[in-house]
Amino acid sequence: ASKGKKKATGTRGGDSLRTARPPLPHPNLSAGDRRGARPPPPGGLPLLLAMALQGKKLINNPDDVVTEFIEGLVETYPGLQYLDGFPEIKVVLRADAVGGAYDKVAVISGGGSGHEPAHAGFVGPGMLTAAVSGDVFASPPVDSILAAIRAVTGTMGCLLIIKNYTGDRLNFGLAAEQAKSEGYKIEMVIVGDDCALPPPRGIAGRRGLAGTILVHKVAGAAADAGLSLADVAAEAKHASEAVGTMGVALSVCTLPGQVTSDRLGPEQIELGLGIHGEPGAAVVELQTVDVVVEHVLKQILSQETQYLPITRGSNAVLLINGLGATPVMELMIAARKAVPELQLEYGIAVDRVYTGTFMTSLDMAGLSITIMRSDENILQRLDAPTKAPAWPVGSEGNRPPAKFPVAVPPSPSMKDDEILSERQELSKQGCMLEAAIEAAAKELIDLKDNLNDWDSKVGDGDCGTTMYRGATAILEDMKTRYHLNDAAGTVNEIGSTIRKVMGGTSGIL
């Protein structure tokens, strides 16, 4: 219930259990034991409680989740391959870039796992040449990064794109120094796009978040165009300095094999939460998505922190990223608010919009918003083709400055000249028909909650809402479209109203 941000319906500890289904019988129990409950496991009640609190996952051994993910990924996408170094070395690479004969700049990134599809999902022509995976939320070891560099780096050299976390910087940095000592040409770009926290007084700096994916795309396209290592690194650095991100979480993620955290209550959200579940800037009460989007954009574009070099009149790219358990519907609702907010409130022209799941935090519910200041070169790199499986298909191309809805084709039964210009004089039968329609519609409106409740016991619980929608529309159209003195014509118009607004089984019946 807490994931959906709904309050539990039970009143007392024992009462709430009455709504749950009895557990299925275990196939290994004897007939006499199959009474709706399994015997406690060895270890007694403490172990049973630990099992109950453990987050449910579709996995095998929690220690094997990363290697098994990689095996499934390369089975799904023929253009990907992995190095034969499991379980220590977990590297996904382009199948056509193996053996040191790669004739373009290799672009390598990575970090802890648990952020899928990042980073391995962005390996492919036009993006990353290889991705190095650590264990869940743990930086990959130096030898894994070195293995990736040796596997795909040719004479043009290698660019390492690193998120700003201590473990990543140390491991990738030491691997880079070792690779240089072996004769490889190496450059590094650090991405720290987090805008949630105030400017640091220490040395940690801003965290690397979903904006890193846009830097991958810019660097990968530059490398694919045949640029030198210095030029690819310069474009990646320019992109990293022009991007800002902030996340909002509705729940805390659950690591494989571990207990689900109860840090966030059912009516709370956390602003600025990190992608590893690190505490954010503040815990606040649950708000509507429009309010959340307004707050996040204000934080990213703050002139006090000046994290993002963007002002009124600038152009930008917008990325709405799901954190793992957020439906596409909710991401699109956020995008629908963010675009006009940027354009009308901040005077920023939105050149591209990318909405989807790019960099997650396992099963965390929530989203992050990324803004990157755009120019002609950045747009060219973002629009360049790529075969990386997780980059959104069809995302390339110019975005029109404004989108206007396409007009609905008129219905022959609902012509403009049929709209009543003034209140008609009703006959006795017309008055009776009006009273009957009004009484029936109001009764349906009053029954909305009861109908939903009854429907929820056998169906999806929306009958009352559907009926309410139809009844309110009928009352509205009756003022202007129904010729109530003509009973047959009025019934036809009621049918037209229902066809417009009522879906589901109720509407069509």
PDB file of C-alpha atoms in Angstrom, residues 304-452:
ATOM      1  CA  GLU A 304      21.370  31.536  -6.370  1.00  0.00           C
ATOM      2  CA  THR A 305      23.187  28.239  -6.879  1.00  0.00           C
ATOM      3  CA  GLN A 306      23.826  28.908 -10.588  1.00  0.00           C
ATOM      4  CA  TYR A 307      24.312  25.206 -11.133  1.00  0.00           C
ATOM      5  CA  LEU A 308      23.042  25.500 -14.705  1.00  0.00           C
ATOM      6  CA  PRO A 309      24.329  28.204 -17.101  1.00  0.00           C
ATOM      7  CA  ILE A 310      20.925  28.924 -18.576  1.00  0.00           C
ATOM      8  CA  THR A 311      18.876  32.111 -18.650  1.00  0.00           C
ATOM      9  CA  ARG A 312      15.721  33.487 -20.230  1.00  0.00           C
ATOM     10  CA  GLY A 313      15.991  33.269 -23.994  1.00  0.00           C
ATOM     11  CA  SER A 314      18.159  30.137 -23.925  1.00  0.00           C
ATOM     12  CA  ASN A 315      17.405  26.827 -25.612  1.00  0.00           C
ATOM     13  CA  ALA A 316      17.303  23.540 -23.733  1.00  0.00           C
ATOM     14  CA  VAL A 317      16.742  19.796 -23.889  1.00  0.00           C
ATOM     15  CA  LEU A 318      14.399  18.196 -21.355  1.00  0.00           C
ATOM     16  CA  LEU A 319      14.694  14.633 -20.030  1.00  0.00           C
ATOM     17  CA  ILE A 320      12.021  13.117 -17.769  1.00  0.00           C
ATOM     18  CA  ASN A 321      13.442   9.939 -16.232  1.00  0.00           C
ATOM     19  CA  GLY A 322      11.621   7.211 -14.301  1.00  0.00           C
ATOM     20  CA  LEU A 323      13.460   5.843 -11.272  1.00  0.00           C
ATOM     21  CA  GLY A 324      12.347   2.229 -11.730  1.00  0.00           C
ATOM     22  CA  ALA A 325       8.761   1.801 -10.567  1.00  0.00           C
ATOM     23  CA  THR A 326       7.076   4.814 -12.146  1.00  0.00           C
ATOM     24  CA  PRO A 327       4.429   4.153 -14.831  1.00  0.00           C
ATOM     25  CA  VAL A 328       4.882   5.816 -18.208  1.00  0.00           C
ATOM     26  CA  MET A 329       1.545   7.558 -17.609  1.00  0.00           C
ATOM     27  CA  GLU A 330       2.971   9.484 -14.653  1.00  0.00           C
ATOM     28  CA  LEU A 331       6.151  10.400 -16.542  1.00  0.00           C
ATOM     29  CA  MET A 332       4.095  11.797 -19.413  1.00  0.00           C
ATOM     30  CA  ILE A 333       1.925  13.805 -17.007  1.00  0.00           C
ATOM     31  CA  ALA A 334       5.134  15.351 -15.647  1.00  0.00           C
ATOM     32  CA  ALA A 335       6.378  16.099 -19.178  1.00  0.00           C
ATOM     33  CA  ARG A 336       3.090  17.763 -20.053  1.00  0.00           C
ATOM     34  CA  LYS A 337       3.630  20.193 -17.159  1.00  0.00           C
ATOM     35  CA  ALA A 338       7.383  20.712 -17.544  1.00  0.00           C
ATOM     36  CA  VAL A 339       7.425  21.837 -21.191  1.00  0.00           C
ATOM     37  CA  PRO A 340       4.996  24.793 -20.916  1.00  0.00           C
ATOM     38  CA  GLU A 341       6.455  25.679 -17.509  1.00  0.00           C
ATOM     39  CA  LEU A 342       9.917  26.055 -19.031  1.00  0.00           C
ATOM     40  CA  GLN A 343       8.636  27.991 -22.021  1.00  0.00           C
ATOM     41  CA  LEU A 344       6.106  30.310 -20.386  1.00  0.00           C
ATOM     42  CA  GLU A 345       7.531  30.825 -16.878  1.00  0.00           C
ATOM     43  CA  TYR A 346      11.249  30.779 -17.648  1.00  0.00           C
ATOM     44  CA  GLY A 347      11.355  31.845 -21.293  1.00  0.00           C
ATOM     45  CA  ILE A 348      13.385  28.781 -22.323  1.00  0.00           C
ATOM     46  CA  ALA A 349      12.771  27.226 -25.733  1.00  0.00           C
ATOM     47  CA  VAL A 350      12.524  23.431 -25.449  1.00  0.00           C
ATOM     48  CA  ASP A 351      14.270  21.833 -28.445  1.00  0.00           C
ATOM     49  CA  ARG A 352      13.903  18.159 -27.521  1.00  0.00           C
ATOM     50  CA  VAL A 353      11.924  16.138 -24.978  1.00  0.00           C
ATOM     51  CA  TYR A 354      12.986  12.631 -23.903  1.00  0.00           C
ATOM     52  CA  THR A 355      10.571  10.838 -21.576  1.00  0.00           C
ATOM     53  CA  GLY A 356      11.132   7.301 -20.313  1.00  0.00           C
ATOM     54  CA  THR A 357      13.310   5.128 -18.116  1.00  0.00           C
ATOM     55  CA  PHE A 358      17.026   5.896 -18.522  1.00  0.00           C
ATOM     56  CA  MET A 359      18.757   5.716 -15.133  1.00  0.00           C
ATOM     57  CA  THR A 360      16.902   3.998 -12.312  1.00  0.00           C
ATOM     58  CA  SER A 361      17.399   3.130  -8.681  1.00  0.00           C
ATOM     59  CA  LEU A 362      16.182  -0.482  -8.753  1.00  0.00           C
ATOM     60  CA  ASP A 363      12.454  -0.399  -7.886  1.00  0.00           C
ATOM     61  CA  MET A 364      12.266   3.165  -6.606  1.00  0.00           C
ATOM     62  CA  ALA A 365       9.033   5.010  -7.368  1.00  0.00           C
ATOM     63  CA  GLY A 366       9.665   8.549  -8.524  1.00  0.00           C
ATOM     64  CA  LEU A 367      11.282  10.554 -11.279  1.00  0.00           C
ATOM     65  CA  SER A 368      14.098  12.923 -12.061  1.00  0.00           C
ATOM     66  CA  ILE A 369      14.080  15.926 -14.351  1.00  0.00           C
ATOM     67  CA  THR A 370      17.138  16.880 -16.387  1.00  0.00           C
ATOM     68  CA  ILE A 371      17.691  20.107 -18.286  1.00  0.00           C
ATOM     69  CA  MET A 372      20.614  20.559 -20.671  1.00  0.00           C
ATOM     70  CA  ARG A 373      21.388  23.853 -22.316  1.00  0.00           C
ATOM     71  CA  SER A 374      21.375  23.147 -26.042  1.00  0.00           C
ATOM     72  CA  ASP A 375      23.119  24.570 -29.047  1.00  0.00           C
ATOM     73  CA  GLU A 376      23.367  23.519 -32.678  1.00  0.00           C
ATOM     74  CA  ASN A 377      26.213  21.091 -32.051  1.00  0.00           C
ATOM     75  CA  ILE A 378      24.583  19.395 -29.050  1.00  0.00           C
ATOM     76  CA  LEU A 379      21.345  18.942 -31.005  1.00  0.00           C
ATOM     77  CA  GLN A 380      23.299  17.449 -33.893  1.00  0.00           C
ATOM     78  CA  ARG A 381      24.895  14.921 -31.515  1.00  0.00           C
ATOM     79  CA  LEU A 382      21.595  14.072 -29.826  1.00  0.00           C
ATOM     80  CA  ASP A 383      19.873  13.592 -33.188  1.00  0.00           C
ATOM     81  CA  ALA A 384      22.644  11.392 -34.604  1.00  0.00           C
ATOM     82  CA  PRO A 385      21.556   7.757 -35.141  1.00  0.00           C
ATOM     83  CA  THR A 386      22.458   5.111 -32.581  1.00  0.00           C
ATOM     84  CA  LYS A 387      21.748   1.424 -32.125  1.00  0.00           C
ATOM     85  CA  ALA A 388      22.083   1.529 -28.343  1.00  0.00           C
ATOM     86  CA  PRO A 389      19.010  -0.454 -27.216  1.00  0.00           C
ATOM     87  CA  ALA A 390      17.876   1.853 -24.399  1.00  0.00           C
ATOM     88  CA  TRP A 391      18.058   5.139 -26.312  1.00  0.00           C
ATOM     89  CA  PRO A 392      14.484   6.099 -27.312  1.00  0.00           C
ATOM     90  CA  VAL A 393      13.628   5.148 -30.881  1.00  0.00           C
ATOM     91  CA  GLY A 394      12.260   7.988 -32.981  1.00  0.00           C
ATOM     92  CA  SER A 395      13.649  10.670 -30.681  1.00  0.00           C
ATOM     93  CA  GLU A 396      15.597  12.414 -33.404  1.00  0.00           C
ATOM     94  CA  GLY A 397      14.399  15.407 -35.411  1.00  0.00           C
ATOM     95  CA  ASN A 398      13.304  18.966 -34.902  1.00  0.00           C
ATOM     96  CA  ARG A 399      10.617  19.726 -32.391  1.00  0.00           C
ATOM     97  CA  PRO A 400       8.017  22.323 -33.496  1.00  0.00           C
ATOM     98  CA  PRO A 401       7.929  25.479 -31.362  1.00  0.00           C
ATOM     99  CA  ALA A 402       4.281  24.861 -30.449  1.00  0.00           C
ATOM    100  CA  LYS A 403       1.926  21.935 -30.860  1.00  0.00           C
ATOM    101  CA  PHE A 404      -1.743  22.566 -31.550  1.00  0.00           C
ATOM    102  CA  PRO A 405      -4.362  19.843 -31.185  1.00  0.00           C
ATOM    103  CA  VAL A 406      -5.877  18.516 -34.377  1.00  0.00           C
ATOM    104  CA  ALA A 407      -9.558  19.457 -34.693  1.00  0.00           C
ATOM    105  CA  VAL A 408     -12.060  16.680 -34.059  1.00  0.00           C
ATOM    106  CA  PRO A 409     -14.033  15.891 -37.261  1.00  0.00           C
ATOM    107  CA  PRO A 410     -17.658  17.048 -36.827  1.00  0.00           C
ATOM    108  CA  SER A 411     -20.416  14.491 -36.332  1.00  0.00           C
ATOM    109  CA  PRO A 412     -23.425  14.712 -38.683  1.00  0.00           C
ATOM    110  CA  SER A 413     -25.727  14.486 -35.669  1.00  0.00           C
ATOM    111  CA  MET A 414     -24.019  17.352 -33.826  1.00  0.00           C
ATOM    112  CA  LYS A 415     -23.977  20.240 -36.280  1.00  0.00           C
ATOM    113  CA  ASP A 416     -23.285  23.745 -35.085  1.00  0.00           C
ATOM    114  CA  ASP A 417     -26.685  24.959 -36.279  1.00  0.00           C
ATOM    115  CA  GLU A 418     -28.331  22.518 -33.859  1.00  0.00           C
ATOM    116  CA  ILE A 419     -26.936  24.383 -30.837  1.00  0.00           C
ATOM    117  CA  LEU A 420     -29.843  26.239 -29.276  1.00  0.00           C
ATOM    118  CA  SER A 421     -29.257  29.980 -29.358  1.00  0.00           C
ATOM    119  CA  GLU A 422     -31.884  30.723 -26.714  1.00  0.00           C
ATOM    120  CA  ARG A 423     -34.002  28.883 -24.163  1.00  0.00           C
ATOM    121  CA  GLN A 424     -36.837  27.064 -25.947  1.00  0.00           C
ATOM    122  CA  GLU A 425     -40.449  27.271 -24.819  1.00  0.00           C
ATOM    123  CA  LEU A 426     -41.261  23.786 -23.563  1.00  0.00           C
ATOM    124  CA  SER A 427     -44.516  21.979 -24.059  1.00  0.00           C
ATOM    125  CA  LYS A 428     -46.072  19.955 -21.255  1.00  0.00           C
ATOM    126  CA  GLN A 429     -44.393  16.807 -22.593  1.00  0.00           C
ATOM    127  CA  GLY A 430     -41.092  18.706 -22.955  1.00  0.00           C
ATOM    128  CA  CYS A 431     -41.238  19.734 -19.279  1.00  0.00           C
ATOM    129  CA  MET A 432     -41.925  16.157 -18.236  1.00  0.00           C
ATOM    130  CA  LEU A 433     -38.996  14.891 -20.335  1.00  0.00           C
ATOM    131  CA  GLU A 434     -36.635  17.528 -18.892  1.00  0.00           C
ATOM    132  CA  ALA A 435     -37.644  16.628 -15.334  1.00  0.00           C
ATOM    133  CA  ALA A 436     -37.189  12.923 -16.001  1.00  0.00           C
ATOM    134  CA  ILE A 437     -33.734  13.353 -17.540  1.00  0.00           C
ATOM    135  CA  GLU A 438     -32.620  15.651 -14.729  1.00  0.00           C
ATOM    136  CA  ALA A 439     -33.887  13.294 -12.002  1.00  0.00           C
ATOM    137  CA  ALA A 440     -32.203  10.243 -13.582  1.00  0.00           C
ATOM    138  CA  ALA A 441     -28.892  12.073 -14.110  1.00  0.00           C
ATOM    139  CA  LYS A 442     -28.784  13.441 -10.561  1.00  0.00           C
ATOM    140  CA  GLU A 443     -29.562  10.007  -9.137  1.00  0.00           C
ATOM    141  CA  LEU A 444     -26.609   8.538 -11.058  1.00  0.00           C
ATOM    142  CA  ILE A 445     -24.371  11.339  -9.794  1.00  0.00           C
ATOM    143  CA  ASP A 446     -25.436  10.636  -6.193  1.00  0.00           C
ATOM    144  CA  LEU A 447     -24.772   6.907  -6.663  1.00  0.00           C
ATOM    145  CA  LYS A 448     -21.211   7.373  -7.934  1.00  0.00           C
ATOM    146  CA  ASP A 449     -19.411   6.079  -4.832  1.00  0.00           C
ATOM    147  CA  ASN A 450     -21.802   3.184  -4.259  1.00  0.00           C
ATOM    148  CA  LEU A 451     -21.549   2.051  -7.881  1.00  0.00           C
ATOM    149  CA  ASN A 452     -17.746   2.160  -7.728  1.00  0.00           C
TER     150      ASN A 452
END
